[in-house]
Amino acid sequence: MAIRERRERERAERERAIVAAARELAESEGWDAVTTRRLAAEIEYSQPVLYSHFKGKGAIMAAVAVEGCGDLAAELAAARAAATDERQAVAGIATAYADFAERRPALYDAIFNLPTELPFASQDVPVELARAFAELAETLRPFAGDDNLETFTETFWSGLHGLVSLMRNGRLRREEHERRLALLVDRFARLG
Amino acid sequence: MAIRERRERERAERERAIVAAARELAESEGWDAVTTRRLAAEIEYSQPVLYSHFKGKGAIMAAVAVEGCGDLAAELAAARAAATDERQAVAGIATAYADFAERRPALYDAIFNLPTELPFASQDVPVELARAFAELAETLRPFAGDDNLETFTETFWSGLHGLVSLMRNGRLRREEHERRLALLVDRFARLG
DNA sequence: CCGGAACTCTAGCACCGCTAGCCAAGCTGC
DNA sequence: GCAGCTTGGCTAGCGGTGCTAGAGTTCCGG
């Protein structure tokens, strides 16, 4: 039965290759360039193979999004760990968040903007996403005051998301970005 | 030469019909249902006619977005006018903004989310959009303090945009919406 | 009345996500 | 060792997309 095991190994490997190809293609040429035909060519298999691994293109994008959540969580954690004091931690994590969105726009879109069926508000949130959210929440904890921490975090997070997504599609003046970021942090990282 | 005038009138009328059809279709069935074939059928002309009015589908969507800006500006202005005091004005305009996004998701997406080439940061912003932004700015003026009013407004606006867009695609718990909105308002409508 | 301009239509291109059905390889039971 | 079945990847194709070339019709000016 070792053959069966090898097969399963190869199959898992191919699945990873699909997600990796989708991610790389999206990051280098944008999601519009990610088509099932292109993806199939990239992994050197025919199109229908993709559908034996994933329900459809949306499921592949969701898989990329989950991977991206891991990266985001890691970068947020690093920013929090590097902070010197509580207030600076908020500024640092905000900058890290904005940098992530700026540096990996395709990944960011997969996680937050694209109409994917990535489970969010339900109970089975991807663990990586929960980690990213928790990093934000822990950083904000000293400033939540009487507000519910989760709600407080969601609101701050929304501010960050609004800043980066409006700027990325040209709705905000790019040169004011840092000032807006500082302003948002200032409004949320204060006591009382 | 009256004939030429009649022709131009009919042509302008047809252009309005295209935009109206796109808007109605998007609002009732979502942007996915807005295809050039469907649009052509709706106005009872053939597909290529659309391209004699607009450069492409994107341009039609941009026209719908500009119309939508007018609606948004009107609703924000009404909310501001109905306010009893300065702080309540911020809460009112925030609620009006969120309600607009909730009640007309397709229109909101056309304005802010879809990757349209609607001119924003350039000098020729649609006048309706400038009006909407100005309503926000005037409402926030008493609370901007030392911050640049425009930057301050952009940041608050980003917060609103983040809240509504994350909630609309299932990234935020719907039942906490009003609390988040109140929290955002509270952070921006305070002195000092 | 007729030549030319303006305009709309049919038909089709290249692409999309997705799937039915064929065919070859490999495992299983005799 | 061999027949038959299962597995799994392939080719080909469906119905859709945005967009356009070129034919055909209508109408205006001389």
Short mmCIF file of C-alpha atoms (C1' of nucleotides) in Angstrom, two decimals:
data_model
loop_
_atom_site.label_atom_id
_atom_site.label_comp_id
_atom_site.label_asym_id
_atom_site.label_seq_id
_atom_site.Cartn_x
_atom_site.Cartn_y
_atom_site.Cartn_z
CA MET A 1 0.00 0.00 0.00
CA ALA A 2 3.01 2.26 -0.18
CA ILE A 3 1.95 3.10 -3.69
CA ARG A 4 -1.29 4.52 -2.44
CA GLU A 5 0.64 6.65 -0.01
CA ARG A 6 2.90 7.95 -2.74
CA ARG A 7 -0.15 8.83 -4.80
CA GLU A 8 -1.70 10.71 -1.97
CA ARG A 9 1.58 12.51 -1.39
CA GLU A 10 1.81 13.49 -5.02
CA ARG A 11 -1.78 14.60 -5.00
CA ALA A 12 -1.23 16.82 -1.95
CA GLU A 13 1.88 18.21 -3.58
CA ARG A 14 -0.08 19.07 -6.70
CA GLU A 15 -2.72 20.80 -4.62
CA ARG A 16 -0.05 22.95 -3.02
CA ALA A 17 1.31 23.69 -6.48
CA ILE A 18 -2.09 24.94 -7.62
CA VAL A 19 -2.44 27.33 -4.71
CA ALA A 20 1.15 28.51 -5.09
CA ALA A 21 0.69 29.12 -8.81
CA ALA A 22 -2.53 31.05 -8.21
CA ARG A 23 -0.85 33.16 -5.58
CA GLU A 24 2.24 33.93 -7.63
CA LEU A 25 0.22 34.70 -10.72
CA ALA A 26 -2.11 36.98 -8.77
CA GLU A 27 0.78 38.78 -7.10
CA SER A 28 2.72 39.31 -10.29
CA GLU A 29 -0.08 40.04 -12.78
CA GLY A 30 -3.23 40.58 -10.74
CA TRP A 31 -6.29 38.42 -10.25
CA ASP A 32 -7.56 39.13 -13.75
CA ALA A 33 -4.63 37.10 -15.08
CA VAL A 34 -5.55 34.12 -12.93
CA THR A 35 -7.70 31.97 -15.19
CA THR A 36 -8.26 28.27 -14.91
CA ARG A 37 -6.56 27.71 -18.25
CA ARG A 38 -3.52 29.69 -17.24
CA LEU A 39 -3.38 27.92 -13.90
CA ALA A 40 -3.60 24.53 -15.55
CA ALA A 41 -0.75 25.42 -17.90
CA GLU A 42 1.33 26.61 -14.96
CA ILE A 43 1.10 23.31 -13.12
CA GLU A 44 1.41 21.38 -16.39
CA TYR A 45 -1.90 19.57 -16.09
CA SER A 46 -5.17 19.99 -17.89
CA GLN A 47 -7.97 22.22 -16.66
CA PRO A 48 -10.30 19.55 -15.23
CA VAL A 49 -7.60 18.49 -12.77
CA LEU A 50 -8.19 21.74 -10.91
CA TYR A 51 -11.79 20.71 -10.29
CA SER A 52 -10.74 17.41 -8.74
CA HIS A 53 -8.98 19.45 -6.04
CA PHE A 54 -11.26 22.45 -5.65
CA LYS A 55 -14.94 23.10 -6.18
CA GLY A 56 -14.14 25.98 -8.51
CA LYS A 57 -12.03 29.04 -9.03
CA GLY A 58 -13.53 30.67 -5.96
CA ALA A 59 -12.32 27.84 -3.76
CA ILE A 60 -8.78 28.24 -5.11
CA MET A 61 -8.89 31.94 -4.35
CA ALA A 62 -10.15 31.18 -0.86
CA ALA A 63 -7.20 28.84 -0.34
CA VAL A 64 -4.82 31.61 -1.39
CA ALA A 65 -6.62 33.96 0.99
CA VAL A 66 -6.14 31.58 3.91
CA GLU A 67 -2.42 31.36 3.15
CA GLY A 68 -2.32 35.13 3.01
CA CYS A 69 -3.95 35.37 6.41
CA GLY A 70 -1.00 33.47 7.82
CA ASP A 71 1.44 35.96 6.34
CA LEU A 72 -0.58 38.90 7.58
CA ALA A 73 -0.81 37.44 11.08
CA ALA A 74 2.95 36.88 11.14
CA GLU A 75 3.72 40.44 10.08
CA LEU A 76 1.30 41.90 12.59
CA ALA A 77 2.78 39.76 15.35
CA ALA A 78 6.29 40.88 14.45
CA ALA A 79 5.23 44.51 14.52
CA ARG A 80 3.62 44.10 17.93
CA ALA A 81 6.64 42.30 19.32
CA ALA A 82 8.95 45.06 18.13
CA ALA A 83 7.00 47.83 19.82
CA THR A 84 8.51 49.73 22.71
CA ASP A 85 5.36 50.94 24.40
CA GLU A 86 1.61 50.44 24.17
CA ARG A 87 0.83 53.47 22.10
CA GLN A 88 3.67 52.88 19.69
CA ALA A 89 2.48 49.30 19.33
CA VAL A 90 -0.76 50.55 17.83
CA ALA A 91 1.10 52.81 15.41
CA GLY A 92 3.44 49.98 14.50
CA ILE A 93 0.75 47.42 13.85
CA ALA A 94 -1.22 49.96 11.80
CA THR A 95 1.82 50.63 9.64
CA ALA A 96 2.48 46.92 9.29
CA TYR A 97 -1.13 46.39 8.20
CA ALA A 98 -0.99 49.17 5.62
CA ASP A 99 2.38 47.97 4.35
CA PHE A 100 1.05 44.47 3.90
CA ALA A 101 -1.85 45.75 1.82
CA GLU A 102 0.47 47.95 -0.20
CA ARG A 103 3.12 45.32 -0.81
CA ARG A 104 0.78 42.44 -1.58
CA PRO A 105 -2.33 43.95 -3.05
CA ALA A 106 -3.51 40.76 -4.71
CA LEU A 107 -3.24 38.81 -1.50
CA TYR A 108 -4.99 41.55 0.42
CA ASP A 109 -7.84 41.63 -2.07
CA ALA A 110 -8.25 37.88 -1.86
CA ILE A 111 -8.65 38.12 1.90
CA PHE A 112 -10.82 41.18 2.25
CA ASN A 113 -12.21 42.54 -0.98
CA LEU A 114 -13.03 39.77 -3.38
CA PRO A 115 -16.51 38.31 -3.07
CA THR A 116 -15.19 34.97 -1.96
CA GLU A 117 -17.04 32.54 0.23
CA LEU A 118 -14.23 32.57 2.78
CA PRO A 119 -15.94 31.90 6.11
CA PHE A 120 -15.58 34.95 8.32
CA ALA A 121 -18.30 35.67 10.76
CA SER A 122 -19.23 32.04 11.20
CA GLN A 123 -17.64 29.82 13.83
CA ASP A 124 -15.11 28.20 11.52
CA VAL A 125 -12.96 31.20 10.72
CA PRO A 126 -9.57 30.12 9.40
CA VAL A 127 -7.25 29.94 12.38
CA GLU A 128 -4.73 32.22 10.65
CA LEU A 129 -7.32 34.94 10.32
CA ALA A 130 -8.30 34.61 13.95
CA ARG A 131 -4.63 35.02 14.84
CA ALA A 132 -4.34 38.21 12.82
CA PHE A 133 -7.45 39.60 14.47
CA ALA A 134 -6.16 38.61 17.90
CA GLU A 135 -2.90 40.48 17.30
CA LEU A 136 -4.88 43.62 16.62
CA ALA A 137 -7.12 43.08 19.62
CA GLU A 138 -4.24 42.51 22.04
CA THR A 139 -2.50 45.62 20.81
CA LEU A 140 -5.64 47.69 21.30
CA ARG A 141 -6.61 46.22 24.66
CA PRO A 142 -5.06 49.00 26.77
CA PHE A 143 -7.13 51.58 24.91
CA ALA A 144 -10.54 49.93 24.63
CA GLY A 145 -11.74 51.46 27.88
CA ASP A 146 -15.41 50.73 28.50
CA ASP A 147 -15.98 49.54 24.96
CA ASN A 148 -16.22 45.86 24.15
CA LEU A 149 -12.74 44.86 22.95
CA GLU A 150 -13.95 42.91 19.97
CA THR A 151 -16.21 45.69 18.75
CA PHE A 152 -13.50 48.25 19.38
CA THR A 153 -11.02 46.17 17.37
CA GLU A 154 -13.47 45.69 14.52
CA THR A 155 -13.95 49.43 14.29
CA PHE A 156 -10.25 50.22 14.26
CA TRP A 157 -9.68 47.46 11.76
CA SER A 158 -12.40 48.93 9.56
CA GLY A 159 -10.57 52.24 9.66
CA LEU A 160 -7.39 50.60 8.47
CA HIS A 161 -9.22 48.66 5.80
CA GLY A 162 -10.97 51.77 4.55
CA LEU A 163 -7.70 53.70 4.36
CA VAL A 164 -5.84 51.09 2.40
CA SER A 165 -8.62 50.06 0.07
CA LEU A 166 -9.69 53.58 -0.81
CA MET A 167 -6.10 54.60 -1.42
CA ARG A 168 -5.27 51.54 -3.46
CA ASN A 169 -7.97 52.19 -5.99
CA GLY A 170 -7.22 55.86 -6.28
CA ARG A 171 -9.93 57.32 -4.06
CA LEU A 172 -7.47 59.00 -1.67
CA ARG A 173 -4.44 61.21 -2.23
CA ARG A 174 -1.46 58.95 -1.79
CA GLU A 175 0.84 61.63 -0.40
CA GLU A 176 -1.39 62.09 2.66
CA HIS A 177 -1.34 58.42 3.54
CA GLU A 178 0.96 58.59 6.54
CA ARG A 179 -0.82 61.56 8.00
CA ARG A 180 -4.17 59.77 7.77
CA LEU A 181 -2.68 56.69 9.36
CA ALA A 182 -1.26 58.74 12.22
CA LEU A 183 -4.57 60.48 12.65
CA LEU A 184 -6.46 57.22 12.89
CA VAL A 185 -3.99 55.82 15.40
CA ASP A 186 -4.21 59.01 17.42
CA ARG A 187 -7.98 58.70 17.64
CA PHE A 188 -7.92 55.11 18.84
CA ALA A 189 -4.77 54.93 20.96
CA ARG A 190 -5.75 57.38 23.63
CA LEU A 191 -7.13 56.85 27.10
CA GLY A 192 -10.70 57.86 27.91
CA MET B 1 -31.60 71.66 -39.46
CA ALA B 2 -34.28 70.82 -36.94
CA ILE B 3 -33.89 67.22 -37.95
CA ARG B 4 -30.32 67.20 -36.76
CA GLU B 5 -31.45 68.62 -33.46
CA ARG B 6 -34.11 65.97 -33.09
CA ARG B 7 -31.48 63.32 -33.77
CA GLU B 8 -29.17 64.70 -31.17
CA ARG B 9 -32.04 64.85 -28.71
CA GLU B 10 -32.92 61.23 -29.39
CA ARG B 11 -29.32 60.25 -29.05
CA ALA B 12 -28.99 61.97 -25.68
CA GLU B 13 -32.21 60.31 -24.59
CA ARG B 14 -30.86 56.93 -25.56
CA GLU B 15 -27.69 57.56 -23.62
CA ARG B 16 -29.72 58.34 -20.51
CA ALA B 17 -31.70 55.16 -21.13
CA ILE B 18 -28.49 53.13 -21.16
CA VAL B 19 -27.30 54.52 -17.85
CA ALA B 20 -30.76 54.13 -16.31
CA ALA B 21 -31.02 50.54 -17.49
CA ALA B 22 -27.57 49.73 -16.12
CA ARG B 23 -28.44 51.28 -12.80
CA GLU B 24 -31.78 49.55 -12.45
CA LEU B 25 -30.39 46.21 -13.48
CA ALA B 26 -27.48 46.54 -11.07
CA GLU B 27 -29.73 47.57 -8.20
CA SER B 28 -32.24 44.81 -8.77
CA GLU B 29 -29.98 41.91 -9.73
CA GLY B 30 -26.43 42.98 -8.95
CA TRP B 31 -23.58 44.00 -11.23
CA ASP B 32 -23.01 40.43 -12.37
CA ALA B 33 -26.33 40.60 -14.18
CA VAL B 34 -25.30 43.74 -16.05
CA THR B 35 -23.91 42.42 -19.32
CA THR B 36 -23.68 44.31 -22.57
CA ARG B 37 -26.12 41.89 -24.21
CA ARG B 38 -28.66 42.29 -21.44
CA LEU B 39 -28.25 46.05 -21.50
CA ALA B 40 -28.73 46.14 -25.25
CA ALA B 41 -31.90 44.08 -24.96
CA GLU B 42 -33.18 46.40 -22.25
CA ILE B 43 -32.90 49.52 -24.41
CA GLU B 44 -34.08 47.57 -27.48
CA TYR B 45 -30.99 48.23 -29.56
CA SER B 46 -28.12 46.02 -30.60
CA GLN B 47 -24.91 45.67 -28.61
CA PRO B 48 -22.64 47.84 -30.75
CA VAL B 49 -24.86 50.85 -30.11
CA LEU B 50 -23.58 50.89 -26.55
CA TYR B 51 -20.07 51.40 -27.86
CA SER B 52 -21.10 54.43 -29.88
CA HIS B 53 -22.04 56.09 -26.59
CA PHE B 54 -19.44 54.72 -24.20
CA LYS B 55 -15.92 53.44 -24.57
CA GLY B 56 -16.87 50.20 -22.88
CA LYS B 57 -18.72 48.62 -20.02
CA GLY B 58 -16.45 50.36 -17.53
CA ALA B 59 -17.48 53.75 -18.83
CA ILE B 60 -21.15 52.88 -18.41
CA MET B 61 -20.49 51.81 -14.83
CA ALA B 62 -18.64 55.06 -14.22
CA ALA B 63 -21.65 57.00 -15.50
CA VAL B 64 -23.87 55.11 -13.07
CA ALA B 65 -21.40 55.87 -10.30
CA VAL B 66 -21.53 59.60 -11.02
CA GLU B 67 -25.32 59.51 -10.84
CA GLY B 68 -25.05 57.65 -7.57
CA CYS B 69 -22.73 60.31 -6.18
CA GLY B 70 -25.53 62.82 -6.65
CA ASP B 71 -27.92 60.66 -4.63
CA LEU B 72 -25.36 60.13 -1.91
CA ALA B 73 -24.61 63.84 -1.69
CA ALA B 74 -28.31 64.63 -1.40
CA GLU B 75 -28.86 62.14 1.40
CA LEU B 76 -25.82 63.35 3.32
CA ALA B 77 -26.95 66.95 2.94
CA ALA B 78 -30.41 66.07 4.23
CA ALA B 79 -28.93 64.31 7.23
CA ARG B 80 -26.72 67.29 8.03
CA ALA B 81 -29.60 69.71 7.68
CA ALA B 82 -31.75 67.68 10.05
CA ALA B 83 -29.17 67.63 12.81
CA THR B 84 -29.82 69.46 16.07
CA ASP B 85 -26.26 69.98 17.22
CA GLU B 86 -22.74 69.52 15.93
CA ARG B 87 -22.04 66.20 17.53
CA GLN B 88 -25.36 64.74 16.54
CA ALA B 89 -24.72 65.95 13.01
CA VAL B 90 -21.71 63.64 12.78
CA ALA B 91 -23.74 60.72 14.08
CA GLY B 92 -26.54 61.52 11.66
CA ILE B 93 -24.36 61.81 8.61
CA ALA B 94 -22.55 58.61 9.52
CA THR B 95 -25.86 56.77 9.79
CA ALA B 96 -27.02 58.27 6.51
CA TYR B 97 -23.81 57.12 4.84
CA ALA B 98 -24.13 53.58 6.17
CA ASP B 99 -27.79 53.45 5.24
CA PHE B 100 -27.03 54.51 1.71
CA ALA B 101 -24.48 51.74 1.34
CA GLU B 102 -26.90 49.24 2.85
CA ARG B 103 -29.92 50.28 0.83
CA ARG B 104 -28.15 50.65 -2.52
CA PRO B 105 -25.25 48.25 -2.47
CA ALA B 106 -24.82 48.14 -6.23
CA LEU B 107 -24.64 51.89 -6.47
CA TYR B 108 -22.22 52.07 -3.57
CA ASP B 109 -19.98 49.47 -5.15
CA ALA B 110 -19.95 51.34 -8.43
CA ILE B 111 -18.78 54.47 -6.65
CA PHE B 112 -16.24 53.07 -4.24
CA ASN B 113 -15.40 49.42 -4.73
CA LEU B 114 -15.42 48.49 -8.37
CA PRO B 115 -12.13 48.98 -10.19
CA THR B 116 -13.57 51.68 -12.37
CA GLU B 117 -11.60 54.48 -13.92
CA LEU B 118 -13.79 57.07 -12.24
CA PRO B 119 -11.55 60.11 -11.76
CA PHE B 120 -11.10 60.73 -8.05
CA ALA B 121 -7.89 62.21 -6.88
CA SER B 122 -7.36 64.12 -10.10
CA GLN B 123 -8.61 67.64 -10.61
CA ASP B 124 -11.74 66.67 -12.49
CA VAL B 125 -13.61 64.87 -9.75
CA PRO B 126 -17.30 64.65 -10.57
CA VAL B 127 -18.97 67.64 -8.98
CA GLU B 128 -21.51 65.37 -7.23
CA LEU B 129 -18.73 63.50 -5.49
CA ALA B 130 -17.09 66.73 -4.39
CA ARG B 131 -20.43 67.78 -2.92
CA ALA B 132 -20.74 64.56 -0.95
CA PHE B 133 -17.22 64.98 0.38
CA ALA B 134 -17.90 68.60 1.27
CA GLU B 135 -20.95 67.61 3.29
CA LEU B 136 -18.79 65.30 5.35
CA ALA B 137 -16.08 67.91 5.74
CA GLU B 138 -18.44 70.65 6.89
CA THR B 139 -20.02 68.34 9.42
CA LEU B 140 -16.62 67.42 10.82
CA ARG B 141 -15.15 70.93 10.81
CA PRO B 142 -15.90 71.67 14.47
CA PHE B 143 -13.95 68.58 15.52
CA ALA B 144 -10.90 68.68 13.26
CA GLY B 145 -8.89 70.67 15.78
CA ASP B 146 -5.30 71.10 14.67
CA ASP B 147 -5.61 68.50 11.96
CA ASN B 148 -5.99 69.45 8.33
CA LEU B 149 -9.74 69.31 7.63
CA GLU B 150 -9.40 67.45 4.36
CA THR B 151 -7.11 64.82 5.82
CA PHE B 152 -9.32 64.51 8.87
CA THR B 153 -12.37 64.02 6.67
CA GLU B 154 -10.62 61.44 4.51
CA THR B 155 -9.75 59.45 7.60
CA PHE B 156 -13.26 59.51 9.02
CA TRP B 157 -14.65 58.67 5.62
CA SER B 158 -12.27 55.70 5.41
CA GLY B 159 -13.61 54.49 8.71
CA LEU B 160 -17.15 54.61 7.39
CA HIS B 161 -16.16 52.95 4.16
CA GLY B 162 -14.32 50.19 5.98
CA LEU B 163 -17.29 49.52 8.24
CA VAL B 164 -19.84 49.25 5.47
CA SER B 165 -17.73 47.34 3.00
CA LEU B 166 -16.42 44.80 5.48
CA MET B 167 -19.89 44.24 6.83
CA ARG B 168 -21.51 43.98 3.44
CA ASN B 169 -19.31 41.12 2.33
CA GLY B 170 -19.65 39.24 5.57
CA ARG B 171 -16.41 40.16 7.30
CA LEU B 172 -18.10 41.78 10.29
CA ARG B 173 -20.88 40.66 12.60
CA ARG B 174 -23.96 42.46 11.42
CA GLU B 175 -25.57 42.71 14.84
CA GLU B 176 -22.74 44.89 16.13
CA HIS B 177 -23.06 47.38 13.31
CA GLU B 178 -24.68 50.22 15.23
CA ARG B 179 -22.29 49.90 18.12
CA ARG B 180 -19.30 50.12 15.78
CA LEU B 181 -20.80 53.14 14.07
CA ALA B 182 -21.37 54.86 17.39
CA LEU B 183 -17.84 54.01 18.46
CA LEU B 184 -16.36 55.52 15.32
CA VAL B 185 -18.43 58.67 15.69
CA ASP B 186 -17.41 58.93 19.33
CA ARG B 187 -13.73 58.81 18.39
CA PHE B 188 -14.00 61.53 15.78
CA ALA B 189 -16.65 63.86 17.20
CA ARG B 190 -14.86 64.93 20.31
CA LEU B 191 -12.86 68.04 21.10
CA GLY B 192 -9.11 67.82 21.65
"C1'" DC C 1 -33.11 61.85 -58.43
"C1'" DC C 2 -28.88 60.22 -57.04
"C1'" DG C 3 -24.16 59.88 -54.64
"C1'" DG C 4 -22.32 59.91 -50.22
"C1'" DA C 5 -22.49 60.17 -45.33
"C1'" DA C 6 -24.33 58.52 -41.03
"C1'" DC C 7 -25.92 54.92 -38.50
"C1'" DT C 8 -27.46 50.25 -36.98
"C1'" DC C 9 -27.32 45.51 -37.58
"C1'" DT C 10 -25.59 40.58 -38.06
"C1'" DA C 11 -21.98 37.75 -37.32
"C1'" DG C 12 -18.00 36.55 -35.23
"C1'" DC C 13 -13.41 36.76 -32.42
"C1'" DA C 14 -10.94 35.43 -28.40
"C1'" DC C 15 -11.61 34.58 -24.07
"C1'" DC C 16 -14.00 32.95 -19.59
"C1'" DG C 17 -15.61 29.03 -15.86
"C1'" DC C 18 -16.92 24.59 -15.99
"C1'" DT C 19 -18.14 19.57 -17.44
"C1'" DA C 20 -19.33 15.22 -20.16
"C1'" DG C 21 -17.38 11.35 -21.86
"C1'" DC C 22 -13.41 8.84 -23.70
"C1'" DC C 23 -9.22 6.30 -22.92
"C1'" DA C 24 -5.10 4.46 -20.82
"C1'" DA C 25 -2.92 2.90 -16.82
"C1'" DG C 26 -2.84 0.07 -12.66
"C1'" DC C 27 -4.92 -2.77 -9.03
"C1'" DT C 28 -7.67 -7.06 -7.84
"C1'" DG C 29 -9.53 -11.75 -8.03
"C1'" DC C 30 -9.34 -15.95 -10.38
"C1'" DG D 1 -0.59 -14.67 -15.85
"C1'" DC D 2 -4.51 -12.75 -17.30
"C1'" DA D 3 -9.43 -10.61 -17.55
"C1'" DG D 4 -12.07 -7.08 -15.71
"C1'" DC D 5 -12.84 -3.19 -13.04
"C1'" DT D 6 -11.54 1.19 -10.95
"C1'" DT D 7 -9.02 5.36 -11.04
"C1'" DG D 8 -7.76 9.45 -12.98
"C1'" DG D 9 -6.24 12.66 -16.59
"C1'" DC D 10 -7.30 13.97 -21.13
"C1'" DT D 11 -9.76 16.14 -25.33
"C1'" DA D 12 -13.51 18.53 -26.76
"C1'" DG D 13 -17.23 21.32 -26.09
"C1'" DC D 14 -21.17 24.21 -23.80
"C1'" DG D 15 -22.97 28.56 -22.80
"C1'" DG D 16 -21.50 32.69 -21.47
"C1'" DT D 17 -18.44 37.27 -21.53
"C1'" DG D 18 -16.66 42.11 -23.63
"C1'" DC D 19 -15.88 43.90 -27.83
"C1'" DT D 20 -15.49 44.78 -33.16
"C1'" DA D 21 -15.30 44.27 -38.39
"C1'" DG D 22 -17.92 44.75 -42.16
"C1'" DA D 23 -22.35 44.59 -44.44
"C1'" DG D 24 -26.57 46.84 -45.21
"C1'" DT D 25 -30.01 50.47 -44.74
"C1'" DT D 26 -31.67 54.98 -44.23
"C1'" DC D 27 -31.54 59.69 -44.91
"C1'" DC D 28 -29.51 64.27 -46.27
"C1'" DG D 29 -27.47 67.67 -49.67
"C1'" DG D 30 -26.62 68.91 -54.27
#
